[in-house]
Amino acid sequence: MRLAGKVAIVTGGGSGFGEGIVRKFVEEGASVVLMDRDEAAASRVAGEAGDKVRPIAGDVSTLESFVAAAELARSAFGGLDILVNNAGVAQPPLPLETMDEGLFDHIANVNMRSIYNGARAVVPHFKSNKAGAILNVASTGGVSPRPNLTWYNASKGWAIAATRAMAVELAPFGIRVNAINPVAGDTPLLSTFIGSGEENRARVVATIPIGRLSTPQDMGNAAAFLCSDEASMITGVDLNVDGGKCI
């Protein structure tokens, strides 16, 4: 198993891509602290995944939530090896100048500040261990933006730039930092981007050469590889998990 003996924190693990990552990590032998603002969703996934998952309610826009998750990882499982910054929010399509400050701040807090807070909470521990892996879930929107999703796209472009900058600084300490860029997926966030209805769904699928939306399982597979020792020579990468969308 790729992640046998590893301990991970996965944010936003109560649904969508995060749930897929949690389930794959457990399948690969990891123990997981599942942090989600939706306590019921976190408890559901943890209950289904078994005793290798501990749920914790948390808000990724606060440092305190990450500190609490790291403390739970150490007390429940004896350490911490991996941080997956998966929690994210979307925006409805709208002209860039019309987004109100409240929504902009929410996007920045969840998609950007979370990476900053996570690093502050776990990097000292990883440095002392001379090892660690951080995975940021960005988006194809950060690589190939679509109109009217500007501030969401920008937040994911920031996540990709942060991944590269963190990788350069932390490599001498044995810490790897990578990102994955999902294409539109079968998750609760999809309707925020495209609205409801099969016509909208078909229009998005038509832009993906492989001919389908991404799934939580796709993200779990990519995340498990990048966070495993098999990827020990890989850092600073943002991997498109996109069915060819960004070609």
Coordinates of C-alpha atoms in Angstrom, one line a residue:
M1 CA 0.0 0.0 0.0
R2 CA 1.4 3.4 -1.1
L3 CA 0.6 5.3 2.1
A4 CA 1.0 2.6 4.8
G5 CA 1.9 4.1 8.1
K6 CA 1.4 7.7 6.9
V7 CA -0.9 10.2 8.7
A8 CA -2.7 12.9 6.8
I9 CA -4.9 15.9 7.3
V10 CA -7.5 16.3 4.5
T11 CA -9.6 19.5 4.5
G12 CA -13.0 19.5 3.0
G13 CA -13.1 15.8 3.2
G14 CA -16.8 15.5 3.9
S15 CA -17.9 15.5 0.2
G16 CA -16.7 15.8 -3.3
F17 CA -13.1 15.5 -4.2
G18 CA -12.0 15.6 -0.6
E19 CA -14.2 12.6 0.2
G20 CA -12.6 10.7 -2.7
I21 CA -9.1 11.6 -1.4
V22 CA -9.9 10.4 2.2
R23 CA -11.3 7.1 0.9
K24 CA -8.3 6.5 -1.4
F25 CA -5.8 7.4 1.4
V26 CA -7.5 4.9 3.7
E27 CA -7.4 2.3 1.0
E28 CA -3.7 2.9 0.6
G29 CA -3.0 2.4 4.3
A30 CA -3.0 6.0 5.7
S31 CA -4.7 7.3 8.8
V32 CA -6.6 10.5 8.2
V33 CA -7.8 13.5 10.2
L34 CA -10.8 14.7 8.1
M35 CA -11.4 18.4 8.7
D36 CA -14.7 19.9 7.3
R37 CA -16.9 22.8 8.3
D38 CA -19.9 20.4 7.9
E39 CA -19.5 18.3 11.1
A40 CA -22.3 15.9 10.0
A41 CA -20.7 15.2 6.6
A42 CA -17.3 14.7 8.2
S43 CA -18.8 12.2 10.7
R44 CA -20.6 10.4 7.9
V45 CA -17.4 9.8 5.9
A46 CA -15.4 8.9 9.0
G47 CA -18.1 6.4 10.1
E48 CA -18.1 4.7 6.7
A49 CA -14.3 4.7 6.3
G50 CA -13.6 3.1 9.7
D51 CA -11.3 3.7 12.7
K52 CA -8.5 5.1 10.5
V53 CA -10.4 8.3 10.1
R54 CA -11.0 11.0 12.8
P55 CA -13.4 13.8 11.9
I56 CA -13.0 17.3 13.2
A57 CA -15.1 20.4 12.5
G58 CA -13.0 23.3 11.3
D59 CA -12.9 26.5 9.3
V60 CA -9.9 26.6 6.9
S61 CA -9.8 30.4 7.1
T62 CA -8.5 30.2 10.7
L63 CA -5.1 29.1 11.9
E64 CA -6.7 27.6 15.0
S65 CA -8.6 25.0 13.0
F66 CA -5.4 23.7 11.4
V67 CA -3.6 23.6 14.8
A68 CA -6.4 21.6 16.3
A69 CA -6.3 19.2 13.3
A70 CA -2.6 18.7 13.7
E71 CA -2.9 18.1 17.4
L72 CA -5.6 15.5 16.7
A73 CA -3.3 13.8 14.2
R74 CA -0.5 13.5 16.7
S75 CA -2.7 12.4 19.6
A76 CA -4.9 9.9 17.6
F77 CA -2.3 8.5 15.2
G78 CA 1.1 9.5 16.6
G79 CA 2.3 11.9 14.0
L80 CA 1.7 13.8 10.8
D81 CA 3.2 13.3 7.4
I82 CA 0.8 14.8 4.8
L83 CA -1.4 17.9 4.5
V84 CA -4.0 18.0 1.7
N85 CA -5.5 21.5 1.2
N86 CA -8.6 20.4 -0.6
A87 CA -11.4 22.7 0.9
G88 CA -12.5 25.2 -1.7
V89 CA -15.4 27.4 -2.8
A90 CA -16.6 28.3 -6.2
Q91 CA -18.4 31.4 -7.7
P92 CA -21.4 31.7 -10.0
P93 CA -20.5 33.1 -13.4
L94 CA -20.7 36.9 -13.4
P95 CA -18.8 39.9 -14.9
L96 CA -15.7 40.5 -12.8
E97 CA -16.6 44.0 -11.8
T98 CA -19.9 43.0 -10.3
M99 CA -18.7 40.6 -7.6
D100 CA -19.3 42.1 -4.2
E101 CA -16.6 42.3 -1.6
G102 CA -18.2 39.7 0.7
L103 CA -18.0 36.9 -1.9
F104 CA -14.5 38.0 -3.0
D105 CA -13.3 37.8 0.6
H106 CA -14.9 34.4 1.0
I107 CA -13.2 33.0 -2.1
A108 CA -9.8 34.5 -0.9
N109 CA -10.2 33.1 2.6
V110 CA -11.1 29.6 1.6
N111 CA -9.1 29.1 -1.6
M112 CA -6.0 31.1 -0.6
R113 CA -5.7 31.9 3.1
S114 CA -6.3 28.2 3.9
I115 CA -3.0 27.3 2.2
Y116 CA -1.2 30.0 4.3
N117 CA -2.8 28.8 7.5
G118 CA -2.1 25.1 6.8
A119 CA 1.6 25.9 6.1
R120 CA 1.9 27.8 9.4
A121 CA 0.4 24.9 11.3
V122 CA 2.3 22.0 9.8
V123 CA 5.6 23.2 8.3
P124 CA 7.4 23.5 11.7
H125 CA 6.5 19.9 12.5
F126 CA 7.6 18.8 9.0
K127 CA 10.9 20.7 9.3
S128 CA 11.6 19.0 12.6
N129 CA 11.0 15.6 11.0
K130 CA 13.0 16.6 7.8
A131 CA 10.1 15.1 5.8
G132 CA 6.5 15.9 4.8
A133 CA 4.2 16.3 1.8
I134 CA 1.7 19.1 1.1
L135 CA -0.8 18.9 -1.7
N136 CA -2.9 21.8 -2.8
V137 CA -6.1 21.2 -4.8
A138 CA -6.1 24.0 -7.4
S139 CA -8.0 23.9 -10.7
T140 CA -7.7 23.9 -14.4
G141 CA -9.2 27.4 -14.0
G142 CA -5.9 28.5 -12.7
V143 CA -4.2 27.3 -15.9
S144 CA -6.8 28.0 -18.6
P145 CA -9.3 30.5 -17.3
R146 CA -12.9 30.7 -18.5
P147 CA -14.7 34.1 -18.7
N148 CA -16.9 35.3 -15.9
L149 CA -15.2 33.1 -13.3
T150 CA -12.3 35.6 -12.9
W151 CA -11.8 35.8 -9.2
Y152 CA -12.2 32.0 -8.7
N153 CA -9.7 31.4 -11.5
A154 CA -7.3 34.0 -9.9
S155 CA -7.5 32.2 -6.5
K156 CA -6.6 28.9 -8.1
G157 CA -3.8 30.5 -10.1
W158 CA -2.5 31.9 -6.8
A159 CA -2.6 28.3 -5.3
I160 CA -0.5 27.1 -8.2
A161 CA 2.1 29.9 -7.7
A162 CA 2.1 29.3 -4.0
T163 CA 2.7 25.6 -4.6
R164 CA 5.8 26.4 -6.7
A165 CA 7.2 29.0 -4.2
M166 CA 6.6 26.7 -1.3
A167 CA 8.3 23.8 -3.1
V168 CA 11.5 25.8 -3.7
E169 CA 11.7 27.1 -0.2
L170 CA 10.9 23.8 1.6
A171 CA 12.8 21.3 -0.6
P172 CA 16.0 21.6 1.5
F173 CA 14.0 20.5 4.5
G174 CA 12.8 17.3 2.9
I175 CA 9.3 18.7 2.3
R176 CA 7.6 18.3 -1.0
V177 CA 4.7 20.5 -2.2
N178 CA 2.6 19.7 -5.2
A179 CA -0.8 20.6 -6.6
I180 CA -3.5 18.9 -8.7
N181 CA -5.7 20.8 -11.1
P182 CA -9.1 19.1 -11.5
V183 CA -11.4 19.8 -14.4
A184 CA -15.1 20.2 -13.7
G185 CA -16.3 17.2 -11.7
D186 CA -19.3 15.4 -10.4
T187 CA -19.3 17.2 -7.0
P188 CA -21.7 19.4 -5.1
L189 CA -19.9 22.5 -6.5
L190 CA -20.6 21.8 -10.1
S191 CA -24.0 23.5 -10.2
T192 CA -22.4 26.7 -8.8
F193 CA -20.2 26.9 -11.9
I194 CA -22.6 25.8 -14.7
G195 CA -26.1 25.8 -13.3
S196 CA -28.4 22.8 -13.4
G197 CA -29.7 20.8 -16.3
E198 CA -28.4 18.2 -18.7
E199 CA -27.8 20.7 -21.4
N200 CA -25.3 22.7 -19.3
R201 CA -23.6 19.4 -18.2
A202 CA -23.3 18.2 -21.8
R203 CA -21.8 21.5 -22.9
V204 CA -19.0 21.2 -20.3
V205 CA -18.4 17.5 -21.1
A206 CA -18.0 18.5 -24.8
T207 CA -14.9 20.6 -23.8
I208 CA -13.1 17.6 -22.2
P209 CA -11.3 15.3 -24.8
I210 CA -11.8 12.2 -22.7
G211 CA -15.5 12.8 -22.8
R212 CA -16.6 12.8 -19.2
L213 CA -16.4 14.9 -16.0
S214 CA -13.8 14.2 -13.4
T215 CA -14.7 12.2 -10.3
P216 CA -13.6 12.1 -6.6
Q217 CA -11.9 8.8 -7.4
D218 CA -9.8 10.5 -10.1
M219 CA -8.6 13.0 -7.5
G220 CA -8.0 10.4 -4.9
N221 CA -5.8 8.4 -7.3
A222 CA -3.7 11.4 -8.3
A223 CA -3.4 12.7 -4.7
A224 CA -2.3 9.3 -3.3
F225 CA 0.5 9.1 -5.9
L226 CA 1.8 12.6 -5.3
C227 CA 1.7 12.2 -1.5
S228 CA 3.4 8.8 -1.6
D229 CA 7.1 8.0 -1.5
E230 CA 6.8 6.9 -5.1
A231 CA 6.8 10.6 -5.9
S232 CA 9.8 11.4 -3.8
M233 CA 11.5 13.2 -6.7
I234 CA 8.5 15.2 -7.6
T235 CA 7.9 18.7 -6.1
G236 CA 6.6 22.0 -7.4
V237 CA 4.3 20.2 -9.9
D238 CA 0.7 21.1 -10.7
L239 CA -0.8 18.0 -12.3
N240 CA -3.7 18.5 -14.6
V241 CA -6.3 15.8 -13.8
D242 CA -8.5 17.1 -16.6
G243 CA -9.1 14.5 -19.4
G244 CA -7.0 16.6 -21.8
K245 CA -8.9 19.9 -21.2
C246 CA -5.8 22.0 -20.9
I247 CA -4.0 20.6 -23.9

